[in-house]
Tab-separated table of C-alpha atoms in Angstrom:
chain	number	residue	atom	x	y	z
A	227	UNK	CA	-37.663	-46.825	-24.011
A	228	UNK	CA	-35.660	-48.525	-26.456
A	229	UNK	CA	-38.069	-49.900	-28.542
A	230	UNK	CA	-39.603	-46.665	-28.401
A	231	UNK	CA	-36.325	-45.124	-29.806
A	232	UNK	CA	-36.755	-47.819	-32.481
A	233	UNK	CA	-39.789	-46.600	-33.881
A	234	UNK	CA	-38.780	-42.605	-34.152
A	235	UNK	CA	-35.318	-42.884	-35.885
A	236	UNK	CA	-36.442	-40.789	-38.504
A	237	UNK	CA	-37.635	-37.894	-36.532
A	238	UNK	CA	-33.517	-37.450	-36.638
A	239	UNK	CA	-33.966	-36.432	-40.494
A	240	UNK	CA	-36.941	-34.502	-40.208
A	241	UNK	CA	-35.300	-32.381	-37.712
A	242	UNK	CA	-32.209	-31.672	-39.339
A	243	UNK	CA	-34.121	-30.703	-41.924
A	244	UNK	CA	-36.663	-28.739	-40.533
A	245	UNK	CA	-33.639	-26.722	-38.805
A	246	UNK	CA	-32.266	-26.494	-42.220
A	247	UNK	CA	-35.301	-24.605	-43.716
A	248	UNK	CA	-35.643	-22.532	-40.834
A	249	UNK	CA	-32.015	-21.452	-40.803
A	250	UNK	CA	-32.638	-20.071	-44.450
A	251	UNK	CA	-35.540	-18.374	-42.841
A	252	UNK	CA	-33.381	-16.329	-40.810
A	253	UNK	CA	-30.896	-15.934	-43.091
A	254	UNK	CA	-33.644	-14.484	-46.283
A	255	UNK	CA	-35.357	-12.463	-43.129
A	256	UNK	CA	-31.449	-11.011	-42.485
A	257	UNK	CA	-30.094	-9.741	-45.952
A	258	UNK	CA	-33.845	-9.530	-47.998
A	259	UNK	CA	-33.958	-6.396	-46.035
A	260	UNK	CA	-30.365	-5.108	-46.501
A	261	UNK	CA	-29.107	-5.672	-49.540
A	262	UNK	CA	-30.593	-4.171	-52.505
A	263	UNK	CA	-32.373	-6.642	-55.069
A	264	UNK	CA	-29.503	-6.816	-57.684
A	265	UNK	CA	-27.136	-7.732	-55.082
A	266	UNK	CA	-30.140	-10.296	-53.814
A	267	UNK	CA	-30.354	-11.486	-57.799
A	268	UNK	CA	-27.049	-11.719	-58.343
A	269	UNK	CA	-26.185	-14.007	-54.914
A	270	UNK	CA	-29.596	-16.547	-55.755
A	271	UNK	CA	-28.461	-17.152	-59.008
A	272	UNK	CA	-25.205	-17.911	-58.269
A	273	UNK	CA	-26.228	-19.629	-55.330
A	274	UNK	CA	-28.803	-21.482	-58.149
A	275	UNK	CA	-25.566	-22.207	-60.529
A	276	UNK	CA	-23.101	-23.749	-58.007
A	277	UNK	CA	-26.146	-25.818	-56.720
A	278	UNK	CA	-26.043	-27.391	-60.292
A	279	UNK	CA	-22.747	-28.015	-59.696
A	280	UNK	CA	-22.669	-29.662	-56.418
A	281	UNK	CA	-25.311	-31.860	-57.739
A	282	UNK	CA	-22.971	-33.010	-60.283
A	283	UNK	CA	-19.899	-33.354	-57.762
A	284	UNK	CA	-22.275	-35.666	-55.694
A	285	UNK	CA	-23.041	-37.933	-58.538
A	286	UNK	CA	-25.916	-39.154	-57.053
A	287	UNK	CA	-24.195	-41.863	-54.969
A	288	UNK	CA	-24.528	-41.003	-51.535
A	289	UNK	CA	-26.949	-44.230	-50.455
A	290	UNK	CA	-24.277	-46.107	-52.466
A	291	UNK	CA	-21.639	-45.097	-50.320
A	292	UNK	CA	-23.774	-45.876	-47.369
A	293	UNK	CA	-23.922	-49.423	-48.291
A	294	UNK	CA	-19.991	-49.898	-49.479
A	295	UNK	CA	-19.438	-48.318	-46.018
A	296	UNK	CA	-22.087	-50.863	-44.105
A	297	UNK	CA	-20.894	-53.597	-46.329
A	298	UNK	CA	-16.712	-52.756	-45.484
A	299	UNK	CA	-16.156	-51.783	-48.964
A	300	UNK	CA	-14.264	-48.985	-47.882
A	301	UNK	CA	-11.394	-48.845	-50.509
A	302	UNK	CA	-14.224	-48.927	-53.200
A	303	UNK	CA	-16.266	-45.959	-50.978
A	304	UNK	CA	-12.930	-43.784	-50.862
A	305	UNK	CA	-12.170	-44.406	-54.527
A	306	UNK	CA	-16.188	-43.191	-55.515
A	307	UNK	CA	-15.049	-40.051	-52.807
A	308	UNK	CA	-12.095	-39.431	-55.239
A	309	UNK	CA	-13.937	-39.764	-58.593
A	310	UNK	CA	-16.801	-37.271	-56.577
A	311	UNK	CA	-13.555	-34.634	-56.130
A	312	UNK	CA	-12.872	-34.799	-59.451
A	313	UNK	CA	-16.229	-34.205	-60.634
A	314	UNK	CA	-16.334	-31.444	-58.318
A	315	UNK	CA	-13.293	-29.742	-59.620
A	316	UNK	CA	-14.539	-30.056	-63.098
A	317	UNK	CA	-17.679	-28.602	-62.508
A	318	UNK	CA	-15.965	-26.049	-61.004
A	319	UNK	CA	-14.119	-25.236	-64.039
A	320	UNK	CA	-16.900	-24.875	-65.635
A	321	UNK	CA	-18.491	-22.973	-63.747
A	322	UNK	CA	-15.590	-20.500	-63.433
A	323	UNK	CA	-15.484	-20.528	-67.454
A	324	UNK	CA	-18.655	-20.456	-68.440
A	325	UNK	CA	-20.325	-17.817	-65.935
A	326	UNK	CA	-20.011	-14.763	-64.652
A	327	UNK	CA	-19.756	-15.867	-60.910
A	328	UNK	CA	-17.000	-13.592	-59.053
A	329	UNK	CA	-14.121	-15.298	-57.361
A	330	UNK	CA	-15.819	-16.318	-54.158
A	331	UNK	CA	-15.958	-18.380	-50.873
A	332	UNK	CA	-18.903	-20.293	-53.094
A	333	UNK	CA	-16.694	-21.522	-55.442
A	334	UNK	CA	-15.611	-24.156	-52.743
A	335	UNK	CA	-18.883	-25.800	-52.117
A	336	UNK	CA	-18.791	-28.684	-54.489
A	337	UNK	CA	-15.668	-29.133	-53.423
A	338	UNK	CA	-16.976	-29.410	-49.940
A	339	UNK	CA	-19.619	-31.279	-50.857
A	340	UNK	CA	-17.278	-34.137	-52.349
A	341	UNK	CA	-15.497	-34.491	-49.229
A	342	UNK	CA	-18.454	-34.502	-47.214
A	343	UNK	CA	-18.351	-37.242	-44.670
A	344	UNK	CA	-21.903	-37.313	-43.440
A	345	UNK	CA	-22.550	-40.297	-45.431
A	346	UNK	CA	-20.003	-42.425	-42.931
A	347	UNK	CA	-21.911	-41.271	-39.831
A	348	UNK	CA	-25.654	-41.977	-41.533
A	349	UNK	CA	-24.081	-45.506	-42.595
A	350	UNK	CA	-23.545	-46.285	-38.681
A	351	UNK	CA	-26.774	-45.259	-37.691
A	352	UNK	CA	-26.200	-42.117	-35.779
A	353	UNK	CA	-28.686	-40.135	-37.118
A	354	UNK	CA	-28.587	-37.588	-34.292
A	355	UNK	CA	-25.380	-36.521	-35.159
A	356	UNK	CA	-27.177	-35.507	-38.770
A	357	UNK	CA	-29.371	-33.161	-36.639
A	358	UNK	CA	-26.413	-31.302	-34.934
A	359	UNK	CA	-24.337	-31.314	-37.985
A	360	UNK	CA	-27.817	-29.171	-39.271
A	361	UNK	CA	-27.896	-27.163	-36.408
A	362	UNK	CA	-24.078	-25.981	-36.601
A	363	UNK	CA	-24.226	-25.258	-40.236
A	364	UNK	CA	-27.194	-23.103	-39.586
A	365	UNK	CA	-25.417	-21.106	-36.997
A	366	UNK	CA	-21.995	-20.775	-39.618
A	367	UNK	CA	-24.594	-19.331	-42.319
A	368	UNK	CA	-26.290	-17.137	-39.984
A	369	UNK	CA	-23.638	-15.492	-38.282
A	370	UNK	CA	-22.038	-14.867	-41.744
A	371	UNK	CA	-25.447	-13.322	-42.523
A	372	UNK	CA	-25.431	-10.890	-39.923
A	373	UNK	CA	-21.731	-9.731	-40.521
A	374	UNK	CA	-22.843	-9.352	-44.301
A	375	UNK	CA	-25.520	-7.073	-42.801
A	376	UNK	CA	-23.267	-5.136	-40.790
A	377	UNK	CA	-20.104	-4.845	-42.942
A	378	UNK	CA	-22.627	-4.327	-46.498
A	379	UNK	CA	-20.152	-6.867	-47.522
A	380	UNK	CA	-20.916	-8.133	-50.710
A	381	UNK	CA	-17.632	-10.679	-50.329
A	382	UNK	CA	-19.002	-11.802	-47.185
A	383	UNK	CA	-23.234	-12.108	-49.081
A	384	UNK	CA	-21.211	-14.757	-50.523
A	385	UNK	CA	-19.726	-16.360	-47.894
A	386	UNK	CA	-23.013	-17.533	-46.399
A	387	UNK	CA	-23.582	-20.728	-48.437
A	388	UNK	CA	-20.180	-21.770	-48.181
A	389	UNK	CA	-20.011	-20.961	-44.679
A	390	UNK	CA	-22.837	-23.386	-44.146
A	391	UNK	CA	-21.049	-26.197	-46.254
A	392	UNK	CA	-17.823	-25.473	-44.698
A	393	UNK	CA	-19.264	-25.466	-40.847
A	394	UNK	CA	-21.069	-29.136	-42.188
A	395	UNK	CA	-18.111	-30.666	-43.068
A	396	UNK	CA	-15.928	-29.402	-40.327
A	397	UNK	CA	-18.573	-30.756	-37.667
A	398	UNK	CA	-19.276	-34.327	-39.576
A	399	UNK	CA	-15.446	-34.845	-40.121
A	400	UNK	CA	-15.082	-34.163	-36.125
A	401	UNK	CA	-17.600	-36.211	-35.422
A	402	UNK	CA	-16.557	-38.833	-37.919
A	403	UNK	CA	-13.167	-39.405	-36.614
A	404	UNK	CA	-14.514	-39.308	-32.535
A	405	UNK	CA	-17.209	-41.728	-32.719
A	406	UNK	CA	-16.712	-45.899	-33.575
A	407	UNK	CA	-19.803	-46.972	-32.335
A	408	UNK	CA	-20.959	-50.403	-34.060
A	409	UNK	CA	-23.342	-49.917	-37.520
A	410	UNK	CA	-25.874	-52.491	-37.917
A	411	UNK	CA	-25.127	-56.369	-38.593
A	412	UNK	CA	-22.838	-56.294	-41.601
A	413	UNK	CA	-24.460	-56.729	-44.931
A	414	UNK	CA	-23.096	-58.403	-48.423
A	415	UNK	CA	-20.819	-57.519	-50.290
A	416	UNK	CA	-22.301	-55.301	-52.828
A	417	UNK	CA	-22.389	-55.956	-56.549
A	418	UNK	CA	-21.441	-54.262	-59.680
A	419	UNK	CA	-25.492	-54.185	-60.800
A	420	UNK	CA	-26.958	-53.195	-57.598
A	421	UNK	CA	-24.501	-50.018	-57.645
A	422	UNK	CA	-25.878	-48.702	-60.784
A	423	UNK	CA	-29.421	-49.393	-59.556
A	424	UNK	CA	-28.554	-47.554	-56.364
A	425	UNK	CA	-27.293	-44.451	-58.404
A	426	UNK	CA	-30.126	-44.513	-61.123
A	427	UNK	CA	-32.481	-44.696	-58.172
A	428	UNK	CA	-30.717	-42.406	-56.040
A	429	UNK	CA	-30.961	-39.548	-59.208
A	430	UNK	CA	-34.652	-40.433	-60.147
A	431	UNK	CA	-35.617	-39.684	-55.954
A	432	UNK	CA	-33.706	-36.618	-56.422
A	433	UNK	CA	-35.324	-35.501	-59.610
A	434	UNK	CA	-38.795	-36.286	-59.322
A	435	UNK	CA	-40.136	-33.342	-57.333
A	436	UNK	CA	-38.668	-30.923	-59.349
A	437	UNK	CA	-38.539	-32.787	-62.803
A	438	UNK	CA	-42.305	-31.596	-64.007
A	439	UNK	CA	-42.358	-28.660	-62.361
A	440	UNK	CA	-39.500	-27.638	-64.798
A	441	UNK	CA	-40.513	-29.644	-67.790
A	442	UNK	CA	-44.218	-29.010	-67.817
A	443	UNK	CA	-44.171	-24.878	-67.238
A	444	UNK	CA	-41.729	-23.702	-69.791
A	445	UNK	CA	-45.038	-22.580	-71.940
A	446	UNK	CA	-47.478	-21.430	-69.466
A	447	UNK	CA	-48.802	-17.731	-69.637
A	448	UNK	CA	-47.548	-15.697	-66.689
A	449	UNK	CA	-50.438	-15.994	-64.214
A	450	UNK	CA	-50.404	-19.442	-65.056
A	451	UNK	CA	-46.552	-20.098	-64.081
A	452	UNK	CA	-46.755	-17.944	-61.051
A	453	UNK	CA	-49.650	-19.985	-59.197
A	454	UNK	CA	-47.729	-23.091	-60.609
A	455	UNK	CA	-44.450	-22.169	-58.902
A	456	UNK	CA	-46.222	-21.114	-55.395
A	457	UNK	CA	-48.041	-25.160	-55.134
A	458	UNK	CA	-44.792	-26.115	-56.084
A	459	UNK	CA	-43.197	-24.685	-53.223
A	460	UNK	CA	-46.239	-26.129	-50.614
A	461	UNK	CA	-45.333	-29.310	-52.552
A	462	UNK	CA	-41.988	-29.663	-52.233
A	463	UNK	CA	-42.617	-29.327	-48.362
A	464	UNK	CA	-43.984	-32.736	-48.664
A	465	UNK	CA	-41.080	-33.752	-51.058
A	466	UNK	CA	-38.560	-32.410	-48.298
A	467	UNK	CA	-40.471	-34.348	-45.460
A	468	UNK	CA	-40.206	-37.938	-47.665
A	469	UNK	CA	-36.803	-37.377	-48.716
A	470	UNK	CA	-35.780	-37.281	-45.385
A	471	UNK	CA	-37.421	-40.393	-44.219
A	472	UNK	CA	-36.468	-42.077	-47.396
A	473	UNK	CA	-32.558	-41.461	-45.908
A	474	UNK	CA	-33.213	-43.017	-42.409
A	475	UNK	CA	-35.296	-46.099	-43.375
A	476	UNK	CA	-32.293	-46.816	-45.862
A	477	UNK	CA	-29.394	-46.332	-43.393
A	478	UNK	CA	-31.502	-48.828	-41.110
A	479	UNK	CA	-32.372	-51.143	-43.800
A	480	UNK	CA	-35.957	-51.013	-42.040
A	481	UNK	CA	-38.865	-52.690	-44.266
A	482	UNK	CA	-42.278	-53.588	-43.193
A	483	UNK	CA	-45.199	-51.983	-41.840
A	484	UNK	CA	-42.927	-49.393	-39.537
A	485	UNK	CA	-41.231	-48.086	-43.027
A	486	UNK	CA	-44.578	-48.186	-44.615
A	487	UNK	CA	-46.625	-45.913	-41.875
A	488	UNK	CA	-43.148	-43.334	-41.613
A	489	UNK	CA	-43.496	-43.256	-45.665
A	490	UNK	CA	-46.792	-42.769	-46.108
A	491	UNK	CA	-48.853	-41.426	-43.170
A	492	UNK	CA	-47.419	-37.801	-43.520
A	493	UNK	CA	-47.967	-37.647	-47.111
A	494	UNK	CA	-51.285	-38.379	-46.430
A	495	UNK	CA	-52.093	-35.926	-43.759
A	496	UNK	CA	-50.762	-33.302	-46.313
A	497	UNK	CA	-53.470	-34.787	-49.079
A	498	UNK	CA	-55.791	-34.429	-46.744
A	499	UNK	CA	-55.135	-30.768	-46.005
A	500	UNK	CA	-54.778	-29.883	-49.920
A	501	UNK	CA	-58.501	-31.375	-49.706
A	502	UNK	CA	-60.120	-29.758	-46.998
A	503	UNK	CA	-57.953	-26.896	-46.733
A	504	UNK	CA	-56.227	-25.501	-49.441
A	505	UNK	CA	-57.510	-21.739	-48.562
A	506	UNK	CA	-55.740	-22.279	-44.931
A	507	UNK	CA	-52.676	-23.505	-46.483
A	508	UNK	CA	-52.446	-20.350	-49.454
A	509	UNK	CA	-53.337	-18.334	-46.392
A	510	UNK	CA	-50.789	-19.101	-44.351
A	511	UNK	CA	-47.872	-19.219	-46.749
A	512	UNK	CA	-48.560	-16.275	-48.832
A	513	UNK	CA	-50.865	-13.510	-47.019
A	514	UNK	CA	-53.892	-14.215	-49.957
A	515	UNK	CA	-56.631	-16.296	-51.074
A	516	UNK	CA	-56.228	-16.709	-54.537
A	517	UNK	CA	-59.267	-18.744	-55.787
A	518	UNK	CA	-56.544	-20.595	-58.732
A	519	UNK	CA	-54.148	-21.293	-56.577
A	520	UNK	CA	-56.720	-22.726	-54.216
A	521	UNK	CA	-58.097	-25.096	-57.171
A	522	UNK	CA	-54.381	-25.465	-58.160
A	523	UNK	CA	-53.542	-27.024	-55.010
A	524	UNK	CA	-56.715	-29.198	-54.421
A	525	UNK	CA	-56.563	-30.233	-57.901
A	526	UNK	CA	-52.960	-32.047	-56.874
A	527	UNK	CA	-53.887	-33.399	-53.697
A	528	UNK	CA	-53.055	-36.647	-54.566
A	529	UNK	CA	-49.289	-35.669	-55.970
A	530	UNK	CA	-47.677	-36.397	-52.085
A	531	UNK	CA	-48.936	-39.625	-51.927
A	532	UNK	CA	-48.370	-40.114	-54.978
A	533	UNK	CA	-44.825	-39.478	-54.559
A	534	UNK	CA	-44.455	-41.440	-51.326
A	535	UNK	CA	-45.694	-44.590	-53.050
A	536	UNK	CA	-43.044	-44.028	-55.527
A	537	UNK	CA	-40.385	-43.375	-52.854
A	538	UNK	CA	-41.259	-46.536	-51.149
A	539	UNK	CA	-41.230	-48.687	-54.333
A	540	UNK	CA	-37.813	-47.160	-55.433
A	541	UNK	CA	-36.645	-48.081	-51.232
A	542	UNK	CA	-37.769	-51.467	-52.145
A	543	UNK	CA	-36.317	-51.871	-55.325
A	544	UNK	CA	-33.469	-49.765	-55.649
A	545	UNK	CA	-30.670	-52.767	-54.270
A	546	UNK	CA	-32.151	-55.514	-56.429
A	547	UNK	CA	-29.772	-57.042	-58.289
A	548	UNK	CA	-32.343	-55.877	-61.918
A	549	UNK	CA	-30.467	-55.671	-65.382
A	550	UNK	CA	-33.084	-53.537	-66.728
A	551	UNK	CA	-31.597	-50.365	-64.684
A	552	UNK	CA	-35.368	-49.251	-64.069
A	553	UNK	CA	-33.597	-46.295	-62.082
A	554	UNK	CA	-31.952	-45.309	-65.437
A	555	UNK	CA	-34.557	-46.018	-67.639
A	556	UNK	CA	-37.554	-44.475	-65.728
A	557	UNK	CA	-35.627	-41.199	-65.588
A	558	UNK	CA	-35.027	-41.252	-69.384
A	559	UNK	CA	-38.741	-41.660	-70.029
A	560	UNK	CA	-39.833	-38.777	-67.106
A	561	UNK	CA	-37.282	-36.429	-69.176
A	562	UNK	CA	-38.207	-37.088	-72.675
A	563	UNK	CA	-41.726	-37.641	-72.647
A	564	UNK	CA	-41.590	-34.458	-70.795
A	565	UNK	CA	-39.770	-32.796	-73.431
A	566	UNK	CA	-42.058	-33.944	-75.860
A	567	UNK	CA	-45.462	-33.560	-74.126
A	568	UNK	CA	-47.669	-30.993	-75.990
A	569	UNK	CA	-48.162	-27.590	-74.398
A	570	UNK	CA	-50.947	-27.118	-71.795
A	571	UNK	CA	-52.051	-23.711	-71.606
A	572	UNK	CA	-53.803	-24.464	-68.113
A	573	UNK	CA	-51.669	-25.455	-64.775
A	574	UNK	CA	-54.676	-27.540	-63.251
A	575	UNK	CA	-54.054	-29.427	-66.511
A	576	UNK	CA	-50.533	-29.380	-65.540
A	577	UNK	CA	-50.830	-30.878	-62.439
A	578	UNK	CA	-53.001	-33.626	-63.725
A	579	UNK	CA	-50.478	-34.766	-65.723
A	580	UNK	CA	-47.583	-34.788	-63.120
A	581	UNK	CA	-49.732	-36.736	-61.130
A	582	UNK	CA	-50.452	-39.171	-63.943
A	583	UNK	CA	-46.829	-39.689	-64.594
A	584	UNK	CA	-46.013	-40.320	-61.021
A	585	UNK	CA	-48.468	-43.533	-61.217
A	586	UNK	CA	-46.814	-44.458	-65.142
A	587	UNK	CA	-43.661	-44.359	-62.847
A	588	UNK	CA	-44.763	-46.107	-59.745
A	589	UNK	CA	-45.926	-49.097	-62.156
A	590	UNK	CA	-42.797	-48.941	-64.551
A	591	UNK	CA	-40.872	-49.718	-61.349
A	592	UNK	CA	-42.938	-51.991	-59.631
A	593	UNK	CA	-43.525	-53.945	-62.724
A	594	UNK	CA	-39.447	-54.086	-63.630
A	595	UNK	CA	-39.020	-55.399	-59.497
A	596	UNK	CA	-41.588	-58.396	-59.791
A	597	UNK	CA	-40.849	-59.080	-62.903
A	598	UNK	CA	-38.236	-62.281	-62.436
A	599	UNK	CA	-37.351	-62.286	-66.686
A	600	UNK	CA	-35.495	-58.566	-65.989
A	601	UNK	CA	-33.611	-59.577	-63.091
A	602	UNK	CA	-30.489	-61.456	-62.559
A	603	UNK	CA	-31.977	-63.891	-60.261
A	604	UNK	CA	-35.047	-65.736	-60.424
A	605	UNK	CA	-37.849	-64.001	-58.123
């Protein structure tokens, strides 16, 4: 049994965030049909701004402060917790300055965010606790939900997102303090280098199913961007899926075959599907066959492996000790050459080319990890 246990860690991940998505189910099914669509506008984007915002008052360190927790460097994992809060107050600021957001319960969540503790109870293995944490939030934002329906509240419309964050870090600090059980064998200490290879990994996983999506549409007629933006969202279910079991196979420092098959065997049923059937999958998600989404989404079948193999390079890489920062310099590329990349008036075309960066990417990295001239050690 405990072998089995072993093998299925990361169904831990999966299901906090499967209960995730499906608590913003309930919540979209609760106020899309009782609140009226500027109200709806008005709490997305701002919901949309302060996301920005939290992403900033993370600072893209949370594996890092997995590993200063797992290696007991806890005075330099409190001090990155402080620099987070101050990045989270700033963006705050700016937020408050620059927008016209009104003074709100979401206004806190950076905040929140900073403070956080989930990454202490990830570091020690209890990945369980990640799925309760999920399903506690989830209750928080949808009993907010309902009394937004009830009241017509637009204070408490915003409330929900917060109340999510909030119920999160109320549970995780809980759950923090009550449980000591014993993390994995304690690792090295870790060094200056591999923390800013940990961060410029840690932002290049986060941006890279989004990153083209954004960069490569900005030009496309209408049709065009609205078939774009429903693969993306079939996509990003894959995205979601590998993110998840990107976190667990790090907090277990698991490598081998076991980390390959979690990585890559979903991605690949979802290829698969985007093969045989992308009509089921349009079908299913949005009510209608449309014949370009259906050659949108075959067309970037190969986009969730493509973005596994990635993932799993960047898990292998990511704590090398590399003074080429491929994190940081792989990121720079996706964004400018993006930038710069002539218009494409189709979104198969697109898609081709998101793919084709994802493999310029997988090799950049792979290259920079075997590569014993860029490294501080010899391979």
């Amino acid at each position: 049994m405990h072998r089995f246990r072993t093998y299925i860690y990361p169904l831990w991940m999966l299901s906090a965030n499967l209960i995730t998505r499906l608590g913003g189910m309930i919540i979209l099914l609760l106020i899309g049909h009782h609140f009226a669509p500027d109200q709806l506008g008005a709490y997305f984007a701002a919901v949309a701004t302060i996301g920005l915002a939290v992403t900033i008052a993370q600072a893209g360190c949370g594996l890092l402060l997995i590993r200063l927790y797992q290696a007991n460097q806890r005075r330099a994992a409190f001090a990155l917790c402080a620099l987070r809060l101050t990045l989270a107050i700033a963006a705050t600021a700016f937020v408050v300055i620059m927008t016209d957001i009104p003074p709100s319960p979401i206004l806190l969540m950076p905040m929140v965010a900073a403070l956080a503790p989930d990454w202490i109870i990830t570091a020690r293995g209890q990945l369980s606790k990640i799925a309760l944490i999920a399903v506690l939030g989830q209750i928080a934002g949808i009993t907010v939900a309902f009394v937004a329906v009830v009241t017509q509240s637009n204070l408490a419309l915003f409330a929900i997102a917060p109340a999510i964050s909030l119920a999160s870090l109320i549970a995780g600090a809980l759950l923090a303090l009550r449980s000591h059980a014993t993390h994995p064998t304690a690792i090295t200490k870790i060094t200056h280098s591999q923390m800013i290879n940990l961060i410029g990994f840690t932002l290049l996983a986060g941006a890279l199913p989004n990153l083209d999506f954004v960069l490569l549409d900005q030009t496309l007629p209408d049709a065009a961007h609205t078939n774009l933006m429903l693969a993306q969202r079939i996509f990003l279910i894959t995205a979601a899926i590998i993110a998840s079991i990107s976190a667990a196979l790090f907090a277990k420092k698991q490598a081998g075959l076991l980390r390959d098959i979690w990585l890559i065997a979903p991605p690949l049923a979802m290829t698969a599907i985007l093969l045989m059937l992308p009509e089921t999958l349009a079908l299913l998600f949005y009510g209608t066959v449309n014949v370009d989404l259906v050659a949108l989404l075959r067309t970037g079948a190969f986009w969730p492996v493509l973005l596994a193999m990635v993932s799993r390079q960047i898990l292998i890489s990511q704590e090398t000790e590399n003074q080429f920062f491929p994190g940081w310099i792989c990121l720079a590329l996706m964004v400018v050459s993006g930038v710069l990349l002539p218009a494409s008036p189709h979104e198969t075309d697109a898609v081709i080319i998101m793919q084709l960066r994802l493999s310029l990417c997988l090799l950049l990295i792979a290259i920079c990890h075997r590569n014993p001239i860029l490294r501080n050690k010899p391979a």
